[in-house]
């Protein structure tokens, strides 16, 4: 009957979901063990200097046959199974290695995404000190991106950990600024080097003058507080022009470059713009 077939459908669906999760988890474990996670890089354009001088690191996972598993799928599964820290530290290590292997590239720094929890004191002593010994000045070329909601959730921890790390020579970016509720006063108190305006804020910048003026005021406030302002997700030339007009310092988006693997990044930077 109908109820029976519905039950079978749902139990099949649950079974398939479970099997998929298990498959993805095994791929994550394999990639951690063999260090086969790939780092992709999205170059960042410096408007005043008219060149690419930094890049954001994005994590990619490919199975043996070359099929990509989306970060939106594998990262939550990894975190649910307590593997988030291991992945973050592998990314940190690979990013430092990449910078050490390519001193010829015109990159001042590269940024990676981590959570405040992954930046606890124990890790600073163990992991960063160890990397700093191996790669000397390269650790200082890594920037840590943390999202606004991390600060909102635990402002005291964020302040403590960030201050400790800045004193250890690391710098921070605030990612996704403007995406949710923002305690501007809290942001002003924290030692960010760069504030990244979320793509959702940039979408209408070239279409709605009132909206553009609001963003301009925000950029001016951030500049007054001593932050560098980076706009994410720009795809049209008209957005780029507006971003430059209102004083945005750096631009990241498909208009200039999509995320690319290490070899493509090297070729891209050698070609220039």
Coordinates of C-alpha atoms in Angstrom, one line a residue:
X1 CA 0.0 0.0 0.0
X2 CA 0.8 3.7 -0.2
X3 CA 2.2 3.9 3.4
X4 CA 4.5 0.9 2.8
X5 CA 6.0 2.4 -0.3
X6 CA 6.5 5.7 1.4
X7 CA 8.3 3.9 4.2
X8 CA 10.5 2.1 1.7
X9 CA 11.3 5.3 -0.1
X10 CA 12.3 7.1 3.1
X11 CA 14.4 4.2 4.4
X12 CA 16.2 4.0 1.0
X13 CA 16.8 7.7 1.1
X14 CA 18.2 7.6 4.6
X15 CA 20.3 4.6 3.7
X16 CA 21.7 6.4 0.6
X17 CA 22.4 9.5 2.7
X18 CA 24.2 7.5 5.3
X19 CA 26.3 5.7 2.7
X20 CA 27.2 8.9 1.0
X21 CA 28.3 10.5 4.3
X22 CA 30.4 7.4 5.1
X23 CA 32.0 7.5 1.6
X24 CA 32.8 11.3 1.9
X25 CA 34.2 10.7 5.5
X26 CA 36.5 7.9 4.2
X27 CA 37.7 10.2 1.3
X28 CA 38.4 12.9 3.9
X29 CA 40.4 10.5 6.1
X30 CA 42.3 9.3 3.1
X31 CA 43.1 12.8 1.9
X32 CA 44.3 13.7 5.5
X33 CA 46.5 10.6 5.8
X34 CA 48.1 11.0 2.3
X35 CA 48.0 14.8 2.3
X36 CA 46.2 14.8 -1.0
X37 CA 43.9 17.8 -0.3
X38 CA 44.6 20.4 -2.9
X39 CA 44.9 24.1 -2.2
X40 CA 43.3 26.4 -4.8
X41 CA 44.1 30.1 -4.8
X42 CA 42.0 33.1 -5.8
X43 CA 44.3 36.2 -6.5
X44 CA 43.5 39.5 -5.0
X45 CA 44.0 42.7 -7.0
X46 CA 45.4 45.9 -5.3
X47 CA 43.6 48.8 -6.9
X48 CA 46.2 51.5 -6.2
X49 CA 49.2 49.4 -7.3
X50 CA 47.4 47.8 -10.2
X51 CA 48.7 44.3 -9.5
X52 CA 48.0 41.0 -7.7
X53 CA 49.9 40.8 -4.4
X54 CA 47.9 38.3 -2.2
X55 CA 45.6 35.4 -2.7
X56 CA 43.0 33.5 -0.7
X57 CA 43.5 29.8 -0.2
X58 CA 40.5 27.5 -0.9
X59 CA 40.4 23.8 -0.1
X60 CA 39.6 21.2 -2.7
X61 CA 39.0 17.5 -2.4
X62 CA 39.2 15.2 -5.4
X63 CA 38.7 11.4 -5.4
X64 CA 41.1 9.1 -7.2
X65 CA 39.1 9.3 -10.4
X66 CA 39.3 13.1 -10.4
X67 CA 35.7 13.8 -9.2
X68 CA 35.4 16.8 -6.9
X69 CA 33.6 16.7 -3.6
X70 CA 32.3 20.1 -2.7
X71 CA 33.7 21.8 0.5
X72 CA 30.1 22.5 1.4
X73 CA 29.7 18.8 1.7
X74 CA 33.0 17.5 3.0
X75 CA 33.8 20.2 5.6
X76 CA 30.6 19.8 7.7
X77 CA 31.1 16.0 7.6
X78 CA 34.8 16.4 8.7
X79 CA 33.8 18.7 11.5
X80 CA 31.0 16.4 12.7
X81 CA 33.7 13.7 13.0
X82 CA 36.2 15.8 14.8
X83 CA 38.5 16.3 11.8
X84 CA 38.1 20.1 11.3
X85 CA 41.3 20.9 13.3
X86 CA 43.4 18.4 11.3
X87 CA 42.2 19.8 8.0
X88 CA 42.9 23.4 9.1
X89 CA 46.4 22.6 10.2
X90 CA 47.2 20.6 7.0
X91 CA 46.0 23.7 5.0
X92 CA 48.2 26.0 7.2
X93 CA 51.2 23.7 6.6
X94 CA 50.6 23.4 2.9
X95 CA 50.2 27.2 2.5
X96 CA 53.5 27.8 4.3
X97 CA 55.2 25.2 2.2
X98 CA 53.8 26.8 -1.0
X99 CA 55.2 30.2 0.0
X100 CA 58.6 28.7 0.9
X101 CA 58.8 26.8 -2.4
X102 CA 57.9 29.9 -4.5
X103 CA 59.9 32.9 -3.2
X104 CA 59.9 34.3 -6.8
X105 CA 56.1 35.0 -6.8
X106 CA 55.0 38.6 -6.2
X107 CA 52.9 37.6 -3.2
X108 CA 53.2 39.5 0.0
X109 CA 50.9 37.0 1.8
X110 CA 48.2 34.4 1.3
X111 CA 45.1 34.0 3.5
X112 CA 43.5 30.9 4.9
X113 CA 40.2 30.3 6.7
X114 CA 40.3 29.1 10.3
X115 CA 38.1 29.3 13.4
X116 CA 39.1 30.9 16.6
X117 CA 38.8 27.5 18.4
X118 CA 41.5 26.2 16.1
X119 CA 43.8 29.0 17.1
X120 CA 44.0 28.2 20.8
X121 CA 47.2 28.7 22.7
X122 CA 48.2 25.0 22.7
X123 CA 48.3 25.1 18.9
X124 CA 50.3 28.2 18.8
X125 CA 53.0 26.6 20.9
X126 CA 53.0 23.3 19.2
X127 CA 52.2 23.9 15.6
X128 CA 53.1 27.4 14.6
X129 CA 56.4 27.4 16.5
X130 CA 57.3 24.1 14.7
X131 CA 56.5 25.6 11.3
X132 CA 58.3 28.8 12.1
X133 CA 61.4 26.8 12.9
X134 CA 61.2 24.9 9.6
X135 CA 60.3 27.8 7.3
X136 CA 61.7 30.8 9.1
X137 CA 59.9 34.0 7.8
X138 CA 57.2 32.2 5.9
X139 CA 54.6 31.9 8.7
X140 CA 54.5 35.7 8.9
X141 CA 53.2 35.6 5.3
X142 CA 50.1 33.7 6.3
X143 CA 46.9 35.7 7.1
X144 CA 44.1 34.1 9.1
X145 CA 40.5 34.8 7.9
X146 CA 37.8 34.5 10.5
X147 CA 34.1 35.3 10.0
X148 CA 32.1 37.9 11.8
X149 CA 29.7 35.4 13.4
X150 CA 32.7 33.8 15.2
X151 CA 33.3 37.1 17.0
X152 CA 29.6 37.6 17.8
X153 CA 29.5 34.1 19.3
X154 CA 32.4 34.4 21.6
X155 CA 33.8 38.0 21.7
X156 CA 36.0 37.5 24.8
X157 CA 37.7 34.4 23.4
X158 CA 38.2 36.1 20.0
X159 CA 39.8 39.2 21.6
X160 CA 42.1 37.0 23.7
X161 CA 43.3 34.6 21.0
X162 CA 43.7 37.3 18.3
X163 CA 45.7 39.6 20.6
X164 CA 48.0 36.6 21.5
X165 CA 48.5 35.7 17.9
X166 CA 49.1 39.2 16.7
X167 CA 51.8 39.4 19.3
X168 CA 53.2 36.2 17.8
X169 CA 53.5 37.9 14.4
X170 CA 50.3 36.6 12.7
X171 CA 47.7 38.9 11.1
X172 CA 44.0 38.6 10.7
X173 CA 41.3 39.3 8.1
X174 CA 37.7 39.7 9.0
X175 CA 35.7 37.7 6.4
X176 CA 32.1 38.1 5.3
X177 CA 31.7 41.6 6.9
X178 CA 28.2 42.9 6.5
X179 CA 26.6 39.5 6.0
X180 CA 24.8 39.4 9.3
X181 CA 24.3 41.5 12.4
X182 CA 27.5 43.5 13.0
X183 CA 28.6 45.0 16.2
X184 CA 30.8 47.7 14.6
X185 CA 32.2 48.8 17.9
X186 CA 33.4 45.3 18.6
X187 CA 35.1 45.1 15.2
X188 CA 36.9 48.4 15.8
X189 CA 38.4 46.9 19.0
X190 CA 40.0 43.9 17.3
X191 CA 43.4 43.9 15.6
X192 CA 42.3 43.1 12.0
X193 CA 44.6 44.1 9.1
X194 CA 41.9 43.7 6.4
X195 CA 38.1 43.8 6.5
X196 CA 36.5 41.8 3.6
X197 CA 33.1 43.2 2.5
X198 CA 30.8 40.2 1.7
X199 CA 29.8 39.6 -1.9
X200 CA 26.1 40.2 -0.9
X201 CA 27.0 43.8 -0.2
X202 CA 28.7 44.3 -3.5
X203 CA 26.0 42.9 -5.8
X204 CA 24.1 46.2 -6.3
X205 CA 27.0 48.6 -6.0
X206 CA 26.8 49.5 -9.7
X207 CA 23.0 49.6 -9.9
X208 CA 21.7 51.5 -6.9
X209 CA 23.3 54.9 -6.1
X210 CA 21.8 55.1 -2.6
X211 CA 23.2 51.7 -1.8
X212 CA 26.5 52.7 -3.2
X213 CA 26.7 55.8 -1.0
X214 CA 26.0 53.6 2.1
X215 CA 28.9 51.3 1.2
X216 CA 31.1 54.4 0.6
X217 CA 30.3 55.7 4.1
X218 CA 31.1 52.3 5.5
X219 CA 34.5 52.1 3.6
X220 CA 35.3 55.6 5.0
X221 CA 34.6 54.5 8.6
X222 CA 36.7 51.4 8.2
X223 CA 39.6 53.5 6.7
X224 CA 39.3 55.9 9.7
X225 CA 39.7 52.9 12.0
X226 CA 42.9 51.9 10.2
X227 CA 41.6 48.9 8.3
X228 CA 42.4 48.0 4.7
X229 CA 39.1 47.2 2.8
X230 CA 38.7 44.3 0.4
X231 CA 35.6 43.7 -1.7
X232 CA 34.6 40.1 -2.5
X233 CA 32.6 38.6 -5.4
X234 CA 33.0 41.3 -8.0
X235 CA 32.1 40.0 -11.5
X236 CA 31.4 43.0 -13.7
X237 CA 33.6 45.8 -14.9
X238 CA 31.0 48.3 -13.7
X239 CA 31.3 46.9 -10.1
X240 CA 35.1 47.3 -10.3
X241 CA 34.8 50.9 -11.4
X242 CA 32.4 51.7 -8.6
X243 CA 34.6 49.9 -6.0
X244 CA 37.6 52.0 -7.1
X245 CA 35.5 55.2 -7.1
X246 CA 34.4 54.7 -3.4
X247 CA 38.0 53.9 -2.3
X248 CA 37.9 50.1 -1.9
X249 CA 41.6 49.1 -1.6
X250 CA 41.5 45.5 -2.9
X251 CA 39.3 43.4 -5.1
X252 CA 38.7 39.6 -5.2
X253 CA 36.3 38.1 -7.7
X254 CA 35.6 36.3 -11.0
X255 CA 36.1 39.5 -12.9
X256 CA 39.8 39.2 -12.4
X257 CA 40.3 35.5 -11.6
X258 CA 38.5 32.3 -10.5
X259 CA 40.1 30.0 -7.8
X260 CA 42.9 28.0 -9.5
X261 CA 45.4 25.4 -8.6
X262 CA 49.0 26.2 -7.7
X263 CA 50.4 25.7 -11.2
X264 CA 47.8 27.9 -12.8
X265 CA 48.4 30.6 -10.1
X266 CA 52.1 30.6 -10.9
X267 CA 51.4 31.0 -14.6
X268 CA 48.7 33.7 -13.9
X269 CA 51.1 35.8 -11.7
X270 CA 53.9 35.5 -14.3
X271 CA 51.6 36.8 -17.0
X272 CA 50.5 39.7 -14.9
X273 CA 47.2 41.4 -15.8

